Coordinates of C-alpha atoms in Angstrom, one line a residue:
M1 CA 41.5 151.5 106.3
S2 CA 39.8 153.8 103.8
T3 CA 36.5 154.0 105.7
N4 CA 37.6 157.0 107.8
L5 CA 40.8 158.0 106.2
V6 CA 39.3 161.2 104.7
N7 CA 38.6 162.4 108.2
Y8 CA 42.2 161.7 109.3
M9 CA 43.4 163.8 106.3
L10 CA 41.0 166.6 107.4
D11 CA 41.5 166.5 111.1
R12 CA 45.2 165.6 111.6
L13 CA 46.8 166.6 108.3
H14 CA 44.7 169.8 108.1
Q15 CA 43.8 169.3 104.4
G16 CA 40.8 170.8 102.5
N17 CA 37.9 168.7 101.2
T18 CA 39.3 168.4 97.6
T19 CA 42.8 167.6 98.6
A20 CA 41.7 165.1 101.3
S21 CA 39.3 163.4 98.9
N22 CA 41.9 163.2 96.1
N23 CA 44.6 161.8 98.5
V24 CA 42.2 159.1 99.7
T25 CA 41.1 158.1 96.1
N26 CA 44.7 158.1 94.9
W27 CA 45.8 155.9 97.7
S28 CA 42.8 153.6 97.3
G29 CA 43.6 153.4 93.6
T30 CA 47.1 152.4 94.3
C31 CA 45.9 149.6 96.6
Y32 CA 44.1 148.2 93.5
I33 CA 46.9 148.8 91.0
M34 CA 49.6 147.0 93.1
P35 CA 47.8 143.6 92.7
L36 CA 49.2 143.5 89.1
L37 CA 52.7 143.1 90.8
G38 CA 51.5 140.5 93.3
A39 CA 49.6 138.6 90.6
F40 CA 52.7 138.5 88.3
L41 CA 54.8 137.0 91.1
A42 CA 52.1 134.5 92.1
D43 CA 51.4 133.2 88.6
A44 CA 55.0 133.3 87.3
Y45 CA 57.3 132.4 90.2
W46 CA 56.2 132.2 93.8
G47 CA 52.7 130.7 93.7
R48 CA 49.7 132.1 95.5
Y49 CA 50.6 130.8 99.0
W50 CA 54.1 132.4 99.2
T51 CA 52.9 135.6 97.6
I52 CA 50.2 136.0 100.2
A53 CA 52.5 135.2 103.1
T54 CA 55.2 137.6 101.9
F55 CA 53.0 140.6 101.3
M56 CA 51.1 140.0 104.6
I57 CA 54.3 140.9 106.4
V58 CA 54.7 144.1 104.3
Y59 CA 51.1 145.0 105.2
I60 CA 51.8 144.6 108.9
F61 CA 54.9 146.9 108.7
G62 CA 52.7 149.5 107.1
L63 CA 50.1 149.3 109.8
V64 CA 52.6 149.5 112.5
L65 CA 54.2 152.6 111.0
L66 CA 50.8 154.2 110.6
T67 CA 50.1 153.5 114.2
M68 CA 53.4 155.1 115.2
T69 CA 52.4 158.3 113.2
A70 CA 49.4 158.7 115.4
S71 CA 51.1 157.8 118.7
V72 CA 54.8 158.6 118.7
K73 CA 55.3 162.3 119.7
G74 CA 57.9 163.1 117.0
L75 CA 55.8 161.6 114.2
K76 CA 52.3 162.9 115.0
P77 CA 51.3 166.4 114.1
N78 CA 51.4 169.1 116.8
C79 CA 47.8 170.2 117.4
Q80 CA 47.0 173.5 119.2
N81 CA 43.5 174.9 119.7
G82 CA 42.1 172.2 117.5
V83 CA 44.3 173.0 114.6
C84 CA 46.9 170.4 113.5
D85 CA 49.9 171.6 111.5
P86 CA 52.1 168.6 110.4
T87 CA 55.6 169.1 109.2
T88 CA 56.6 167.9 105.7
A89 CA 58.5 165.0 107.3
Q90 CA 55.5 163.9 109.4
T91 CA 53.2 164.0 106.3
A92 CA 55.8 162.0 104.3
V93 CA 55.9 159.3 107.0
V94 CA 52.1 159.0 107.0
F95 CA 52.1 158.5 103.2
L96 CA 55.0 156.1 103.4
A97 CA 53.0 154.0 105.9
L98 CA 49.9 154.2 103.7
Y99 CA 51.7 153.1 100.5
L100 CA 53.4 150.2 102.4
I101 CA 49.9 149.1 103.1
A102 CA 49.0 149.5 99.5
L103 CA 52.1 147.4 98.5
G104 CA 51.0 144.7 101.0
T105 CA 47.5 144.8 99.6
G106 CA 49.0 144.1 96.1
G107 CA 50.1 140.6 97.1
I108 CA 47.0 139.7 99.1
K109 CA 44.0 140.9 97.1
P110 CA 44.7 139.1 93.8
C111 CA 45.6 135.9 95.4
V112 CA 43.3 135.3 98.4
S113 CA 40.1 134.7 96.4
S114 CA 41.9 132.7 93.8
F115 CA 43.8 130.6 96.4
G116 CA 40.5 129.9 98.1
A117 CA 38.9 128.8 94.8
D118 CA 41.9 126.6 94.1
Q119 CA 40.9 124.5 97.1
F120 CA 37.9 123.2 95.0
D121 CA 38.4 120.4 92.5
E122 CA 36.9 121.5 89.2
T123 CA 36.7 117.9 88.0
D124 CA 34.3 117.1 90.9
E125 CA 30.8 118.4 90.1
S126 CA 29.8 118.7 93.8
E127 CA 33.0 120.8 94.5
K128 CA 32.5 122.8 91.4
K129 CA 29.0 123.8 92.5
R130 CA 30.3 124.8 96.0
K131 CA 33.0 126.9 94.4
S132 CA 30.3 129.2 92.9
S133 CA 28.9 129.8 96.4
F134 CA 32.4 130.3 97.7
F135 CA 32.8 133.7 96.1
N136 CA 29.5 134.9 97.7
W137 CA 30.6 133.8 101.2
F138 CA 34.1 135.0 100.7
Y139 CA 32.8 138.5 100.0
F140 CA 30.4 138.1 102.9
S141 CA 33.3 137.4 105.3
I142 CA 35.1 140.5 104.0
N143 CA 32.1 142.6 104.9
I144 CA 31.8 141.1 108.4
G145 CA 35.3 142.6 108.9
A146 CA 34.2 145.8 107.2
L147 CA 31.2 146.0 109.6
V148 CA 33.5 146.1 112.6
A149 CA 35.8 148.6 110.8
S150 CA 33.0 151.0 109.9
S151 CA 31.3 150.9 113.3
V152 CA 33.5 150.0 116.2
L153 CA 36.8 151.0 114.7
V154 CA 35.6 154.4 113.3
W155 CA 34.0 155.2 116.7
I156 CA 37.3 154.4 118.4
Q157 CA 39.2 156.6 115.9
M158 CA 36.9 159.6 116.5
N159 CA 36.3 159.2 120.2
V160 CA 39.2 157.4 121.7
G161 CA 42.1 158.2 119.5
W162 CA 43.8 157.5 116.1
S163 CA 46.6 155.5 117.8
W164 CA 44.1 153.0 119.1
G165 CA 42.1 153.2 115.8
F166 CA 45.2 152.2 113.8
G167 CA 46.8 149.9 116.4
I168 CA 43.9 147.5 116.7
P169 CA 43.9 146.6 112.9
A170 CA 47.7 146.0 113.2
V171 CA 47.1 143.4 116.0
V172 CA 44.2 141.8 114.2
M173 CA 46.3 141.5 111.0
A174 CA 49.1 139.8 113.0
I175 CA 46.5 137.3 114.2
A176 CA 45.3 136.8 110.6
V177 CA 48.8 136.0 109.5
A178 CA 49.3 133.5 112.2
S179 CA 46.0 131.7 111.4
F180 CA 47.0 131.6 107.7
F181 CA 50.2 129.9 108.5
L182 CA 48.4 127.4 110.8
G183 CA 46.6 126.0 107.8
T184 CA 49.7 125.5 105.6
R185 CA 49.6 121.7 105.6
L186 CA 45.9 121.6 104.5
Y187 CA 46.1 123.7 101.4
R188 CA 46.0 122.6 97.7
H189 CA 48.7 124.5 95.7
Q190 CA 48.5 125.5 92.0
K191 CA 52.0 125.4 90.5
P192 CA 53.2 128.7 89.0
G193 CA 53.1 128.4 85.2
G194 CA 55.8 130.9 84.3
S195 CA 55.4 134.6 83.3
P196 CA 51.9 135.2 81.7
Y197 CA 53.2 138.4 80.3
T198 CA 56.0 136.6 78.5
R199 CA 53.6 134.1 77.0
I200 CA 51.3 136.9 75.8
A201 CA 54.3 138.7 74.2
Q202 CA 55.4 135.5 72.5
V203 CA 52.0 135.1 70.8
I204 CA 51.9 138.7 69.7
V205 CA 55.5 138.6 68.3
A206 CA 55.0 135.2 66.6
S207 CA 51.7 136.4 65.0
F208 CA 53.5 139.4 63.5
R209 CA 56.4 137.4 62.4
K210 CA 54.0 135.1 60.5
S211 CA 51.7 137.9 59.4
S212 CA 51.8 136.6 55.8
A213 CA 50.9 133.0 56.8
Q214 CA 47.5 131.6 55.8
V215 CA 45.4 130.2 58.7
T216 CA 43.9 126.9 57.8
S217 CA 40.1 126.4 58.4
D218 CA 41.0 123.0 60.1
S219 CA 42.0 124.0 63.6
S220 CA 43.4 120.5 64.2
L221 CA 46.3 121.4 61.9
L222 CA 47.4 124.2 64.3
Y223 CA 50.2 123.4 66.6
E224 CA 49.4 121.8 70.0
V225 CA 51.2 119.4 72.2
T226 CA 49.9 115.8 72.1
D227 CA 49.9 115.3 75.9
K228 CA 46.6 115.5 77.9
E229 CA 47.9 118.6 79.7
S230 CA 49.0 121.7 77.9
A231 CA 52.7 122.7 77.7
I232 CA 52.0 125.4 80.3
Q233 CA 52.5 124.0 83.8
G234 CA 49.3 123.8 85.8
S235 CA 47.1 124.6 82.9
R236 CA 44.5 122.6 81.0
K237 CA 44.3 122.8 77.2
L238 CA 41.9 125.4 75.8
E239 CA 39.6 124.7 72.9
H240 CA 40.3 126.7 69.7
T241 CA 38.0 129.6 68.9
D242 CA 37.4 131.4 65.6
E243 CA 37.6 134.9 67.1
F244 CA 40.7 137.1 66.6
K245 CA 42.1 134.8 63.9
F246 CA 45.1 136.9 63.4
F247 CA 46.6 135.5 66.6
D248 CA 46.1 131.9 65.2
K249 CA 49.0 132.7 62.9
A250 CA 51.3 132.1 65.9
A251 CA 50.2 128.5 65.9
V252 CA 50.6 127.9 62.2
M253 CA 53.6 125.5 61.5
T254 CA 55.8 126.5 58.6
P255 CA 57.2 123.7 56.3
E256 CA 60.6 124.2 57.9
E257 CA 59.1 123.7 61.4
C258 CA 57.2 120.6 60.2
T259 CA 60.5 119.2 58.9
T260 CA 62.8 120.0 61.8
G261 CA 60.4 119.2 64.6
P262 CA 60.7 120.2 68.2
P263 CA 62.0 122.0 70.2
F264 CA 60.5 125.1 68.6
D265 CA 61.4 128.7 69.1
P266 CA 58.5 130.0 71.4
W267 CA 58.8 133.5 69.8
R268 CA 58.0 131.9 66.4
L269 CA 55.6 129.1 67.2
C270 CA 53.1 128.9 70.0
T271 CA 50.5 126.3 71.0
V272 CA 46.8 126.7 70.5
T273 CA 46.3 126.9 74.3
Q274 CA 48.9 129.7 74.5
V275 CA 47.1 131.6 71.7
E276 CA 43.7 131.0 73.4
E277 CA 45.1 132.4 76.6
L278 CA 45.7 135.7 74.8
K279 CA 42.3 135.6 73.2
S280 CA 40.7 135.0 76.6
I281 CA 42.4 138.2 77.9
V282 CA 41.3 140.2 74.8
R283 CA 37.7 139.0 75.3
I284 CA 37.8 139.9 79.0
L285 CA 39.1 143.5 78.5
P286 CA 35.8 145.2 77.4
V287 CA 34.0 143.6 80.4
W288 CA 36.8 144.8 82.6
A289 CA 36.6 148.4 81.2
S290 CA 32.9 148.5 81.9
G291 CA 33.6 148.1 85.6
I292 CA 35.6 151.4 85.9
I293 CA 32.6 153.7 86.1
F294 CA 31.0 151.4 88.6
S295 CA 34.1 151.6 90.8
T296 CA 34.0 155.4 90.5
V297 CA 30.5 155.3 92.0
Y298 CA 31.7 152.9 94.7
S299 CA 34.6 155.2 95.7
Q300 CA 32.2 157.9 96.6
M301 CA 31.4 156.1 99.9
S302 CA 34.9 157.0 101.3
T303 CA 34.8 160.6 99.9
M304 CA 31.7 162.5 98.8
F305 CA 29.3 160.5 101.0
V306 CA 31.5 161.2 104.0
L307 CA 31.8 164.9 103.1
Q308 CA 28.0 165.1 102.7
G309 CA 27.5 163.2 106.0
N310 CA 29.8 165.7 107.8
T311 CA 27.2 168.4 107.2
L312 CA 24.2 166.4 108.5
D313 CA 22.9 165.9 112.1
P314 CA 24.7 162.9 113.5
H315 CA 22.8 162.6 116.8
M316 CA 21.4 159.3 118.0
G317 CA 19.5 160.4 121.1
P318 CA 20.7 163.2 123.3
H319 CA 24.3 162.0 124.0
F320 CA 25.5 159.8 121.2
K321 CA 26.8 161.1 117.8
I322 CA 27.5 158.7 114.9
P323 CA 30.6 159.7 112.8
A324 CA 29.8 160.3 109.1
A325 CA 32.3 157.6 108.0
S326 CA 30.4 155.0 110.2
L327 CA 27.4 155.3 107.8
S328 CA 29.3 152.9 105.6
I329 CA 28.1 150.3 108.0
F330 CA 24.9 150.3 106.1
D331 CA 26.7 149.4 102.9
T332 CA 28.2 146.5 104.8
L333 CA 24.9 145.5 106.3
S334 CA 23.4 145.6 102.8
V335 CA 26.0 143.2 101.6
I336 CA 25.5 140.9 104.6
V337 CA 21.7 140.9 103.9
W338 CA 22.0 140.5 100.1
V339 CA 24.6 137.7 100.0
P340 CA 22.5 135.0 101.8
L341 CA 19.4 136.4 100.1
Y342 CA 21.1 136.0 96.7
D343 CA 22.7 132.6 97.4
R344 CA 19.7 130.9 99.1
I345 CA 16.7 132.5 97.5
I346 CA 17.4 134.5 94.3
V347 CA 19.7 131.9 92.7
P348 CA 17.4 128.9 93.3
L349 CA 14.4 130.9 92.0
A350 CA 16.4 132.1 89.0
R351 CA 17.6 128.5 88.4
R352 CA 14.0 127.3 88.0
I353 CA 13.2 130.0 85.5
T354 CA 16.4 130.0 83.4
G355 CA 17.6 126.4 83.9
R356 CA 21.1 127.7 84.5
P357 CA 23.1 126.1 87.4
R358 CA 24.1 129.6 88.7
G359 CA 20.6 131.1 88.1
F360 CA 22.0 134.0 86.2
T361 CA 25.0 134.2 83.9
Q362 CA 27.9 136.1 85.4
L363 CA 27.4 138.9 82.9
T364 CA 23.7 139.2 83.8
R365 CA 24.6 139.4 87.4
M366 CA 27.1 142.2 86.9
G367 CA 24.6 144.1 84.7
I368 CA 22.0 144.1 87.5
G369 CA 24.6 145.7 89.8
L370 CA 25.3 148.4 87.2
V371 CA 21.6 149.4 87.2
I372 CA 21.4 149.5 91.0
S373 CA 24.5 151.8 91.1
I374 CA 22.6 154.4 89.0
F375 CA 19.9 154.5 91.6
A376 CA 22.5 154.9 94.3
M377 CA 23.8 158.1 92.7
L378 CA 20.2 159.4 92.2
A379 CA 19.5 158.8 95.9
A380 CA 22.6 160.7 96.9
G381 CA 21.7 163.5 94.5
V382 CA 18.1 163.8 95.8
L383 CA 19.3 164.0 99.4
E384 CA 21.8 166.8 98.5
V385 CA 19.0 168.8 96.7
V386 CA 16.9 168.5 99.9
R387 CA 19.9 169.4 102.1
L388 CA 20.6 172.6 100.0
R389 CA 16.9 173.6 100.2
V390 CA 17.0 173.3 104.0
V391 CA 20.2 175.4 104.0
A392 CA 18.5 178.1 101.8
R393 CA 15.3 178.0 103.9
H394 CA 17.1 178.6 107.2
N395 CA 19.9 180.8 105.7
L396 CA 22.6 178.4 106.9
Y397 CA 25.1 179.1 104.1
D398 CA 27.9 180.1 106.5
Y399 CA 26.8 178.0 109.5
N400 CA 29.5 175.7 110.8
G401 CA 27.2 173.4 112.6
F402 CA 25.0 170.6 111.3
V403 CA 22.1 171.1 108.9
P404 CA 18.8 170.0 110.6
I405 CA 18.5 166.8 108.6
S406 CA 19.3 163.4 110.2
I407 CA 22.4 161.7 108.8
F408 CA 20.4 158.5 108.6
W409 CA 18.8 159.9 105.4
Q410 CA 22.1 158.7 103.8
V411 CA 21.2 155.1 104.5
P412 CA 19.4 154.5 101.1
E413 CA 22.5 155.6 99.1
Y414 CA 24.8 153.3 101.2
F415 CA 22.3 150.4 101.1
L416 CA 22.0 150.7 97.3
V417 CA 25.7 150.7 96.8
G418 CA 25.9 147.5 99.0
A419 CA 23.3 145.8 96.9
A420 CA 25.1 146.8 93.7
E421 CA 28.4 145.3 95.1
V422 CA 26.8 141.9 95.7
F423 CA 25.8 141.7 92.0
T424 CA 28.7 143.4 90.3
F425 CA 31.8 143.0 92.5
I426 CA 31.1 139.3 93.4
G427 CA 30.1 138.7 89.8
Q428 CA 33.4 140.1 88.8
L429 CA 35.3 137.9 91.2
E430 CA 33.7 134.8 89.8
F431 CA 33.8 135.9 86.2
F432 CA 37.5 136.8 86.1
Y433 CA 38.5 133.6 88.0
D434 CA 36.2 131.4 85.8
Q435 CA 37.1 133.0 82.5
A436 CA 40.8 133.3 83.1
P437 CA 43.2 130.7 81.7
D438 CA 44.3 128.3 84.5
A439 CA 47.8 129.8 84.7
M440 CA 46.6 133.4 84.6
R441 CA 44.0 133.4 87.4
S442 CA 45.9 135.6 89.8
M443 CA 46.6 138.0 86.9
C444 CA 43.0 138.2 85.9
S445 CA 41.9 138.6 89.6
A446 CA 44.3 141.5 89.7
L447 CA 42.9 142.8 86.4
S448 CA 39.4 142.9 88.0
L449 CA 40.8 144.8 91.0
T450 CA 42.4 147.4 88.7
T451 CA 38.8 148.6 87.8
V452 CA 38.6 149.8 91.5
A453 CA 42.0 151.5 91.1
L454 CA 41.0 153.2 87.8
G455 CA 37.6 154.1 89.3
N456 CA 39.3 155.9 92.2
Y457 CA 41.7 157.7 89.8
L458 CA 38.7 158.6 87.5
S459 CA 37.0 160.0 90.6
T460 CA 40.1 162.1 91.3
L461 CA 40.2 163.2 87.7
L462 CA 36.5 164.1 87.6
V463 CA 36.8 166.1 90.9
T464 CA 39.9 167.9 89.5
I465 CA 38.2 168.7 86.2
V466 CA 34.9 169.7 87.8
T467 CA 36.7 171.9 90.3
A468 CA 38.8 173.6 87.6
I469 CA 35.8 174.3 85.4
T470 CA 33.4 175.4 88.1
T471 CA 35.8 177.7 90.0
K472 CA 36.6 179.9 87.0
N473 CA 36.1 183.6 87.4
G474 CA 36.3 183.4 91.2
K475 CA 33.3 181.1 91.7
L476 CA 33.2 178.6 94.6
G477 CA 32.5 175.6 92.3
W478 CA 30.5 172.5 92.9
I479 CA 32.7 171.1 95.8
P480 CA 34.0 174.0 97.9
D481 CA 35.2 173.5 101.5
N482 CA 31.9 174.9 102.6
L483 CA 29.4 172.5 100.9
N484 CA 26.5 174.7 101.9
R485 CA 27.6 177.1 99.2
G486 CA 28.4 174.4 96.7
H487 CA 26.5 172.0 94.4
L488 CA 27.5 168.5 95.3
D489 CA 24.2 167.3 93.8
Y490 CA 25.5 168.2 90.4
F491 CA 28.4 165.9 90.9
F492 CA 26.1 163.1 91.8
W493 CA 23.9 163.8 88.7
L494 CA 27.1 163.7 86.6
L495 CA 28.0 160.2 88.0
A496 CA 24.4 159.0 87.4
V497 CA 24.5 160.0 83.7
L498 CA 28.0 158.4 83.2
S499 CA 26.7 155.2 84.9
L500 CA 23.7 155.1 82.6
L501 CA 25.9 155.5 79.5
N502 CA 28.2 152.9 80.8
F503 CA 25.3 150.5 81.2
F504 CA 24.2 150.8 77.6
V505 CA 27.8 150.1 76.4
Y506 CA 27.9 147.1 78.8
L507 CA 24.7 145.6 77.2
W508 CA 26.5 145.6 73.8
I509 CA 29.6 144.0 75.4
A510 CA 27.6 141.3 77.2
K511 CA 25.8 140.4 74.0
W512 CA 29.1 140.1 72.1
Y513 CA 31.0 138.0 74.7
S514 CA 31.5 134.3 74.3
Y515 CA 32.4 132.1 77.3
K516 CA 35.7 130.1 77.7
A517 CA 35.8 126.4 77.0
T518 CA 38.4 123.9 78.1
V519 CA 39.3 120.5 76.6
T520 CA 38.6 117.5 78.8
D521 CA 40.7 114.4 79.2
D522 CA 38.9 112.7 76.3
G523 CA 39.8 115.6 74.0
E524 CA 36.2 117.0 73.9
P525 CA 35.5 120.7 74.6
S526 CA 33.9 121.6 77.9
G527 CA 32.4 125.0 78.4

């Protein structure tokens, strides 16, 4: 939906560049914040299957309403002489539809990848190996859909009409819901383990209540159930680790607790596995934070890249013009090229060199993507410098037409973002699923998605700050409505510098991180 949304804001809602860009990034950010709600319901109460099913219906309602805003006379803006002037009510309905879609996304995004990975048995080595490839091909399939959206769908929106451009996704989504329900009897289901937020709170409260307790050096003396499975439904036991020892206080048994025996107050005594759940989340958080800047770079494809492309020559031959938003097809094509290349060539080659089953560690994979994202911003900045030089050479500052540079010079920046996605985003999917405690996998998948949300919000914040600072004293600023009189290149340089600083911080985080280990049926740790 976000591929061409900025143009809908510009053309139909008659918004300026900054407002349209911020509205799109705010909406995109909400799409990636709402998964925290969906993940909570999935892990705590509904399970992944019913969460996906319920929120799919909400998503369809949003798509249908959005289609109506572009097709029903009373809901779509009245356009005269090419100018659309929507009423407050019409604008409100558009945003209601968009945020219903965001709500629906919240139950689908954190659960689909985890639900797919749940279908693989982690105790079976052959299935465990295939699960690693699953995340690659899952992301590959998403981008096949994005390929259609950024090419055919955008063309329909710009040349046939927005009602068709929104109506087709609504029909396709309805078909997707039907196909999901058809497979119901074949699925493996992970039982919900209760509220992960409650368990985290219990460990924190119990740790502070026992802040004066001494933690024994013998971890076997810490409280844990004697069963093979942990006390948390659907979760394996986790091996004790020596990090964040303050939280171990929650598993220290007082003399009174040793005497009275179970049942214990969960707000005073927690199992080692419950404590290790919290430690796992704490370890993941710095890795999570390092993805925010990357997501800010990624969000430029639906905002600044499109605004830049709107000023370039879109002609393919004498009669066909490619919409600027359709250039995201090259991001999608990049993913489609890089996924099989990574899975079939790079991983086997890296496996021979490193001896690791995955070829690279998940953290190494994500780091490679961060580096590529820096080059994506450099490519966008260089193109903008060239574009502004052409504007100056031909005195096109107030020219409303296209600058005589082919829009296809944007291909490198899109292609680099796509390559970065394959390494960082897919690496994140696998990392957050693999490193999450069993009963918190939806929550951790949602946590990884919030980097995209915060990246969008950070983009909005940066645009707002940059605009406020650079428009002082009556100046036009870096990102005016007329980009020929702006300096969009400076904004790309800013993102490149922030990405470089983020990468250096990430190197320190990756060196510090220690991977999760579970306890096998024979009581031995398995990392």
